[in-house]
């Protein structure tokens, strides 16, 4: 098979790029290792910056998001038993975020690909990119016992953190930066009314907690747990009890609990791979970088990669201008590192770290006191949370 752009990975990054390019008449093939059902069973991001929502509209995938997603103009930080509100709208010059689940957004992208008869190949095994430095790269894979090959102009590595694309860049070219946090997030989904119409990020001496939502009847809650904890060890009752302990009393008193419909533990990690281009292979999204979820940056940073790649591909195919492709890695990484800084800052400020000195503990407390006493501090938080400009 021949195509112009072969995309490895059928998560949000790969599907969004495929959809955007197809709308401009550029051919793509998406190779996904898992089944569609499996991809759609993963519960991940919930908060989209306005730039990401705009890309979804541009991809003609924004209708359900507009109807069912919620625009949030602020969120709360609970600390020392009280709730302080971050007014995103006021402090970001009128911007906001969209609360709409990654699962739903991915479903919308798959449906759009189907409508346009886009090629998405599921259960593609042993996917391997080849001849990355040549102008005729190709990708091989296997479905069942049949081996296949796709010849293309460009390969996009949008296959997440554990994918094959990044690993196909020679080690002497790739520089990896990593920070592993000594805790994870235990997350649950429950068919209950959210405890608060806006998100609550809670700093507590027992550990961080987050109250989020997918809709007015679907709640998403997280608590910080040690890496040694196993999800089977946490009963629903234990989870709700621990969550309540970490919330201000008046919030805990109104928390509606119920059976959980999903429960999982995600370790927290920061990671960046540089450069994001090797020959005619371009990395995008989690394949190139990971952030701890505290600042809600992961999917949103994938979105800015896709924006840069999309613009670069358009300029290349429509005007014969390859400057955008040449500059992709540098441009994307500039924004990636800003998201890394923000996610690290939010994570450090709001979580409990084992063996924190009393001095460091004081600094974390003053971080929040300063934040809510300073308009400049809140503006900085708000402009990062709603998304820095592309
Ligand atoms: P994905 O979603 O991992 O998709 C990659 C796809 O590639 C496939 N794949 C392969 N396909 C072919 N061949 C191979 N060898 C392959 N290897 C892998 C995989 O099956 C998969 O389908 O990466 P992508 O598209 O770059 O999207 C990134 C986002 O998923 C991720 O950044 C976010 O979920 C992070 N994140 C959040 N981001 C936000 O912006 N806002 C949030 O509120 C937010 N909350 C979160 C999050 C991530 C979380 N977890 C579980 C890590 C909350 C959590 C708990
Ligand atoms: C979520 O709803 O899953 C969510 C929201 C905000 C975050 C992380 C995750 O910072």
Coordinates of C-alpha atoms and ligand atoms in Angstrom, one line a residue:
X1 CA 0.0 0.0 0.0
X2 CA 1.1 3.6 -0.7
X3 CA 0.1 6.7 1.3
X4 CA 1.4 10.2 1.9
X5 CA 1.5 10.1 5.7
X6 CA 1.6 6.9 7.7
X7 CA 0.5 7.4 11.3
X8 CA 1.5 4.9 14.0
X9 CA -1.0 5.0 16.8
X10 CA -4.7 5.5 16.8
X11 CA -5.0 7.5 20.0
X12 CA -6.2 11.1 20.1
X13 CA -3.0 12.5 18.5
X14 CA -2.9 10.1 15.6
X15 CA -6.6 10.3 14.8
X16 CA -6.8 14.1 15.1
X17 CA -3.9 14.5 12.7
X18 CA -5.3 12.0 10.3
X19 CA -8.7 13.7 10.3
X20 CA -7.2 17.2 9.8
X21 CA -5.0 16.1 6.9
X22 CA -7.7 14.2 5.2
X23 CA -10.0 17.2 5.2
X24 CA -7.2 19.0 3.2
X25 CA -6.9 16.2 0.7
X26 CA -3.7 14.7 2.2
X27 CA -3.8 10.9 2.4
X28 CA -3.1 9.1 5.6
X29 CA -3.2 5.5 7.0
X30 CA -3.4 5.0 10.8
X31 CA -1.9 1.8 12.3
X32 CA -3.2 0.9 15.8
X33 CA -2.0 -2.0 17.8
X34 CA -5.2 -2.5 19.8
X35 CA -8.8 -3.0 18.9
X36 CA -11.1 0.1 18.8
X37 CA -13.0 -1.2 21.9
X38 CA -9.8 -1.4 23.9
X39 CA -8.7 2.2 22.9
X40 CA -12.2 3.4 23.9
X41 CA -12.1 1.7 27.2
X42 CA -9.2 3.8 28.5
X43 CA -10.3 6.5 30.9
X44 CA -7.9 9.4 30.8
X45 CA -8.0 13.1 30.3
X46 CA -11.0 15.3 31.1
X47 CA -9.9 18.9 30.7
X48 CA -9.3 20.4 27.3
X49 CA -7.7 23.8 26.7
X50 CA -9.5 26.1 24.4
X51 CA -6.9 25.6 21.6
X52 CA -7.6 21.8 21.7
X53 CA -11.3 22.4 21.5
X54 CA -10.7 24.7 18.5
X55 CA -8.7 22.0 16.7
X56 CA -11.6 19.5 17.3
X57 CA -14.0 22.0 15.6
X58 CA -11.5 22.5 12.8
X59 CA -11.4 18.7 12.4
X60 CA -15.2 18.8 12.1
X61 CA -15.5 16.8 15.3
X62 CA -16.7 19.5 17.6
X63 CA -20.5 19.0 17.6
X64 CA -21.0 16.6 20.4
X65 CA -18.3 18.3 22.4
X66 CA -20.2 21.6 22.1
X67 CA -23.5 19.9 23.2
X68 CA -22.2 17.6 25.9
X69 CA -19.0 19.2 27.1
X70 CA -19.0 21.8 29.9
X71 CA -17.2 25.2 29.7
X72 CA -15.4 25.9 33.0
X73 CA -14.4 29.4 33.9
X74 CA -12.5 28.4 37.1
X75 CA -11.6 25.7 39.6
X76 CA -10.9 25.4 43.3
X77 CA -7.8 24.7 45.3
X78 CA -8.6 23.3 48.7
X79 CA -5.9 23.7 51.4
X80 CA -5.8 24.2 55.1
X81 CA -9.5 23.3 55.3
X82 CA -10.6 26.1 53.0
X83 CA -11.4 26.5 49.3
X84 CA -9.8 29.2 47.2
X85 CA -11.1 29.7 43.6
X86 CA -8.9 30.3 40.6
X87 CA -10.9 32.5 38.3
X88 CA -9.6 31.4 34.9
X89 CA -11.9 33.7 32.9
X90 CA -10.8 36.8 34.8
X91 CA -7.1 36.0 35.0
X92 CA -6.6 34.6 31.5
X93 CA -8.2 37.5 29.6
X94 CA -11.6 35.8 29.1
X95 CA -10.5 32.2 28.3
X96 CA -11.8 29.0 29.8
X97 CA -11.4 25.2 29.5
X98 CA -13.7 22.5 28.2
X99 CA -14.5 19.5 30.4
X100 CA -15.0 16.7 27.9
X101 CA -13.6 13.2 28.3
X102 CA -10.8 11.8 26.2
X103 CA -12.8 8.7 25.7
X104 CA -15.7 10.6 24.1
X105 CA -13.4 12.8 22.0
X106 CA -11.6 9.7 20.7
X107 CA -15.0 8.1 19.9
X108 CA -15.9 11.3 17.9
X109 CA -12.6 11.1 16.0
X110 CA -13.2 7.5 15.1
X111 CA -16.7 8.2 13.9
X112 CA -15.4 11.1 11.8
X113 CA -12.7 8.8 10.3
X114 CA -15.4 6.2 9.4
X115 CA -17.7 8.9 7.8
X116 CA -14.8 10.0 5.6
X117 CA -13.8 6.4 4.9
X118 CA -10.4 7.1 6.4
X119 CA -8.1 4.0 6.7
X120 CA -7.6 3.0 10.4
X121 CA -6.1 -0.5 10.7
X122 CA -6.6 -2.1 14.1
X123 CA -4.8 -5.0 15.7
X124 CA -1.7 -4.1 13.7
X125 CA 1.1 -6.2 15.2
X126 CA 4.9 -5.8 15.0
X127 CA 4.7 -2.3 13.5
X128 CA 8.1 -1.1 12.5
X129 CA 9.2 2.1 10.8
X130 CA 12.1 1.7 8.2
X131 CA 14.5 3.9 6.2
X132 CA 13.7 7.0 8.2
X133 CA 16.6 9.0 6.7
X134 CA 15.5 8.3 3.1
X135 CA 12.8 10.1 1.2
X136 CA 11.0 6.8 0.7
X137 CA 10.5 5.6 4.3
X138 CA 8.1 2.6 4.9
X139 CA 6.4 0.9 7.7
X140 CA 5.9 -2.9 8.0
X141 CA 3.3 -4.7 10.2
X142 CA 1.4 -7.9 10.6
X143 CA -2.3 -8.6 10.8
X144 CA -2.8 -12.2 11.9
X145 CA -0.3 -14.2 9.8
X146 CA -0.2 -11.7 7.0
X147 CA 2.8 -9.3 6.7
X148 CA 2.2 -5.9 5.1
X149 CA 4.1 -2.9 4.0
X150 CA 3.1 0.8 3.6
X151 CA 5.3 3.1 1.5
X152 CA 4.9 6.8 2.4
X153 CA 6.5 10.3 2.4
X154 CA 6.4 10.7 6.2
X155 CA 5.9 8.6 9.3
X156 CA 4.2 10.0 12.4
X157 CA 5.0 8.4 15.7
X158 CA 1.8 9.0 17.7
X159 CA 2.0 5.7 19.5
X160 CA 2.2 6.8 23.1
X161 CA 4.9 6.4 25.7
X162 CA 5.3 2.6 25.2
X163 CA 5.2 2.8 21.4
X164 CA 7.8 1.7 18.9
X165 CA 8.5 5.0 17.1
X166 CA 10.7 6.7 19.7
X167 CA 12.6 3.5 20.1
X168 CA 13.4 3.4 16.4
X169 CA 15.5 6.6 16.7
X170 CA 19.2 5.7 17.3
X171 CA 20.2 6.1 20.9
X172 CA 23.1 8.4 20.1
X173 CA 20.6 10.9 18.5
X174 CA 18.0 10.9 21.2
X175 CA 18.3 12.7 24.5
X176 CA 15.8 11.6 27.1
X177 CA 14.9 13.6 30.3
X178 CA 13.0 11.9 33.0
X179 CA 11.6 12.5 36.5
X180 CA 9.7 9.7 38.2
X181 CA 7.5 10.8 41.2
X182 CA 7.4 8.6 44.3
X183 CA 3.6 8.2 44.1
X184 CA 0.7 7.5 41.8
X185 CA -2.9 8.5 41.4
X186 CA -5.7 6.1 42.2
X187 CA -8.6 7.1 40.1
X188 CA -12.3 6.1 40.1
X189 CA -15.2 6.8 37.9
X190 CA -18.7 6.7 39.4
X191 CA -22.2 7.3 38.2
X192 CA -22.9 9.9 40.8
X193 CA -23.5 13.7 40.8
X194 CA -20.2 15.5 41.1
X195 CA -19.4 17.0 44.5
X196 CA -18.8 20.4 42.9
X197 CA -19.7 22.0 39.6
X198 CA -16.1 23.0 39.2
X199 CA -12.9 20.9 39.7
X200 CA -11.4 20.8 43.2
X201 CA -7.6 20.2 43.5
X202 CA -7.0 19.4 47.2
X203 CA -3.7 19.6 49.1
X204 CA -3.8 17.7 52.3
X205 CA -1.4 16.3 54.8
X206 CA -2.6 12.8 54.0
X207 CA -1.9 13.4 50.3
X208 CA -3.4 15.1 47.2
X209 CA -6.9 14.6 46.0
X210 CA -8.8 15.7 42.9
X211 CA -12.6 16.0 42.3
X212 CA -13.3 16.1 38.6
X213 CA -16.2 15.1 36.4
X214 CA -17.3 13.9 33.0
X215 CA -20.9 15.2 33.2
X216 CA -23.5 16.1 35.8
X217 CA -24.1 12.4 36.4
X218 CA -20.6 11.1 36.0
X219 CA -17.8 11.9 38.5
X220 CA -14.1 11.3 38.3
X221 CA -12.1 11.3 41.5
X222 CA -8.4 10.7 42.3
X223 CA -6.3 10.4 45.4
X224 CA -2.5 10.3 45.7
X225 CA -1.3 6.8 46.8
X226 CA 2.1 5.2 47.4
X227 CA 3.6 3.4 44.4
X228 CA 3.5 0.1 46.3
X229 CA -0.4 0.2 46.6
X230 CA -2.3 -2.2 44.5
X231 CA -5.7 -1.3 43.0
X232 CA -7.3 -4.6 44.3
X233 CA -6.4 -3.5 47.9
X234 CA -8.7 -0.5 47.7
X235 CA -12.4 -1.2 48.2
X236 CA -14.9 1.4 47.1
X237 CA -15.6 2.2 50.7
X238 CA -12.0 2.7 51.6
X239 CA -11.6 5.0 48.6
X240 CA -14.5 7.2 49.5
X241 CA -13.4 7.4 53.2
X242 CA -9.9 8.4 52.2
X243 CA -11.2 11.0 49.7
X244 CA -13.5 12.5 52.3
X245 CA -10.6 12.8 54.8
X246 CA -8.7 14.9 52.3
X247 CA -11.5 17.4 51.4
X248 CA -12.7 20.3 53.5
X249 CA -15.4 19.2 55.9
X250 CA -18.2 21.0 54.3
X251 CA -17.3 19.5 50.9
X252 CA -16.9 16.0 52.3
X253 CA -20.3 16.3 53.9
X254 CA -22.0 16.7 50.5
X255 CA -20.0 14.0 48.6
X256 CA -22.4 11.5 47.0
X257 CA -20.8 8.1 46.9
X258 CA -21.8 5.0 44.9
X259 CA -20.3 1.9 43.2
X260 CA -17.3 2.7 41.1
X261 CA -17.4 1.7 37.4
X262 CA -13.6 2.0 36.9
X263 CA -10.7 2.0 39.2
X264 CA -7.0 2.2 38.3
X265 CA -3.6 3.4 39.5
X266 CA -1.4 5.6 37.2
X267 CA 2.2 6.3 38.2
X268 CA 3.3 9.9 37.9
X269 CA 6.1 10.7 35.5
X270 CA 7.7 13.6 33.7
X271 CA 9.5 12.7 30.4
X272 CA 10.8 14.5 27.3
X273 CA 12.6 13.0 24.3
X274 CA 14.6 15.4 22.1
X275 CA 14.6 15.9 19.1
X276 CA 11.0 15.1 18.1
X277 CA 12.1 14.6 14.5
X278 CA 14.5 12.0 13.0
X279 CA 14.7 12.1 9.2
X280 CA 11.2 11.6 8.0
X281 CA 9.9 10.3 11.3
X282 CA 8.0 12.9 13.5
X283 CA 7.0 12.1 17.1
X284 CA 3.9 13.6 18.6
X285 CA 2.0 13.4 21.9
X286 CA 2.9 10.9 24.6
X287 CA 5.4 9.2 22.3
X288 CA 7.7 12.2 22.9
X289 CA 6.7 13.5 26.3
X290 CA 4.7 12.7 29.4
X291 CA 3.6 15.0 32.3
X292 CA 2.1 14.2 35.6
X293 CA -1.7 14.8 35.2
X294 CA -1.9 17.5 37.9
X295 CA -1.8 20.4 35.5
X296 CA -4.1 18.7 32.9
X297 CA -1.4 19.2 30.2
X298 CA -0.8 15.8 28.6
X299 CA -3.5 15.6 25.9
X300 CA -3.4 19.4 25.5
X301 CA 0.4 19.3 24.7
X302 CA -0.3 16.5 22.2
X303 CA -2.8 18.9 20.7
X304 CA -0.1 21.6 20.2
X305 CA 2.2 19.0 18.5
X306 CA -0.6 18.1 16.2
X307 CA -1.3 21.8 15.4
X308 CA 2.4 22.4 14.4
X309 CA 2.6 19.2 12.4
X310 CA -0.7 19.8 10.6
X311 CA 0.4 23.3 9.6
X312 CA 3.8 22.1 8.6
X313 CA 2.4 19.3 6.4
X314 CA -0.1 21.7 4.8
X315 CA 2.7 24.1 3.9
X316 CA 4.8 21.3 2.5
X317 CA 2.1 19.6 0.4
X318 CA 0.2 22.8 -0.7
X319 CA 3.0 25.3 -1.2
X320 CA 6.2 23.2 -1.4
X321 CA 7.4 25.0 1.8
X322 CA 9.2 22.7 4.2
X323 CA 10.2 25.3 6.8
X324 CA 7.5 24.1 9.2
X325 CA 8.8 20.6 9.0
X326 CA 12.4 21.7 9.6
X327 CA 11.3 23.8 12.6
X328 CA 8.8 21.3 14.0
X329 CA 10.9 19.8 16.7
X330 CA 12.2 23.1 18.0
X331 CA 8.8 24.8 18.0
X332 CA 7.0 21.8 19.6
X333 CA 9.7 21.4 22.3
X334 CA 9.5 25.1 23.3
X335 CA 5.9 24.6 24.3
X336 CA 6.4 21.1 25.6
X337 CA 9.0 22.4 28.2
X338 CA 6.6 25.1 29.3
X339 CA 3.9 22.5 30.0
X340 CA 6.5 20.4 31.8
X341 CA 7.4 23.3 34.1
X342 CA 3.7 24.0 34.8
X343 CA 2.8 20.3 35.5
X344 CA 5.9 19.9 37.7
X345 CA 5.0 23.1 39.7
X346 CA 1.4 22.1 40.3
X347 CA 2.5 18.5 41.2
X348 CA 5.2 19.7 43.6
X349 CA 2.9 22.3 45.3
X350 CA -0.1 20.0 45.8
X351 CA 1.4 16.6 46.6
X352 CA 3.0 15.1 49.7
X353 CA 6.5 13.9 49.1
X354 CA 8.1 11.4 51.4
X355 CA 11.0 12.8 53.4
X356 CA 10.2 16.5 52.7
X357 CA 12.2 18.7 55.0
X358 CA 10.3 21.1 57.2
X359 CA 11.8 23.9 55.3
X360 CA 10.5 22.6 51.9
X361 CA 7.1 22.0 53.5
X362 CA 7.0 25.6 54.5
X363 CA 7.9 26.7 51.0
X364 CA 5.0 24.7 49.5
X365 CA 2.6 26.3 51.9
X366 CA 3.8 29.8 51.1
X367 CA 3.5 29.0 47.4
X368 CA -0.3 28.7 47.9
X369 CA -0.5 31.7 50.3
X370 CA 1.4 33.8 47.8
X371 CA -0.7 32.5 44.9
X372 CA -4.0 33.6 46.4
X373 CA -2.6 37.0 47.5
X374 CA -1.2 37.9 44.1
X375 CA -3.0 38.8 41.0
X376 CA 0.2 38.1 39.0
X377 CA 0.4 34.7 40.6
X378 CA -3.1 33.8 39.6
X379 CA -2.7 35.2 36.1
X380 CA 0.3 33.0 35.6
X381 CA -1.6 29.9 36.8
X382 CA -4.6 30.8 34.7
X383 CA -2.7 31.4 31.4
X384 CA -0.9 28.1 31.7
X385 CA -4.1 26.1 32.7
X386 CA -6.2 27.4 29.8
X387 CA -3.2 26.8 27.5
X388 CA -0.3 29.0 26.3
X389 CA -0.7 30.3 22.8
X390 CA 0.5 28.0 20.0
Ligands
LIG1 P1 -2.1 7.5 23.5 O1 -3.4 8.0 24.0 O2 -1.3 6.7 24.5 O3 -2.3 6.8 22.2 C1 -1.3 6.1 21.6 C2 -1.9 4.9 20.8 O4 -0.8 4.2 20.1 C3 -1.1 2.8 20.2 N1 0.2 2.1 20.1 C4 0.6 1.5 19.0 N2 0.0 1.3 17.8 C5 0.7 0.7 16.8 N3 1.9 0.1 17.0 C6 2.5 0.2 18.2 N4 3.7 -0.4 18.4 C7 1.9 0.9 19.2 N5 2.2 1.2 20.5 C8 1.2 1.9 21.0 C9 -1.7 2.6 21.6 O5 -2.5 1.5 21.6 C10 -2.6 3.9 21.6 O6 -3.9 3.7 21.2 O7 -1.2 8.8 23.1 P2 -1.6 10.2 22.4 O8 -2.6 9.9 21.3 O9 -0.4 10.9 22.2 O10 -2.5 10.9 23.5 C11 -2.0 11.4 24.8 C12 -3.0 11.3 25.9 O11 -3.6 10.0 25.9 C13 -2.4 11.7 27.3 O12 -1.5 12.7 27.1 C14 -3.5 12.1 28.3 O13 -4.4 11.1 28.5 C15 -2.8 12.6 29.6 N6 -3.8 13.0 30.6 C16 -4.4 14.2 30.6 N7 -4.2 15.1 29.6 C17 -4.8 16.3 29.6 O14 -4.5 17.1 28.7 N8 -5.8 16.7 30.4 C18 -6.2 15.8 31.5 O15 -7.1 16.1 32.2 C19 -5.5 14.6 31.6 N9 -5.8 13.7 32.6 C20 -4.2 12.1 31.6 C21 -5.1 12.5 32.6 C22 -3.6 10.8 31.7 C23 -3.9 9.9 32.7 N10 -3.3 8.7 32.7 C24 -4.0 7.4 32.9 C25 -1.9 8.5 32.3 C26 -5.5 11.6 33.6 C27 -4.8 10.4 33.7 C28 -5.2 9.5 34.9
LIG2 C1 -9.7 14.2 34.8 O1 -10.9 14.6 34.9 O2 -9.5 13.0 34.5 C2 -8.6 15.1 35.2 C3 -8.9 16.5 35.4 C4 -7.9 17.4 35.7 C5 -6.6 16.9 35.8 C6 -6.3 15.6 35.6 C7 -7.3 14.7 35.3 O3 -5.6 17.8 36.1

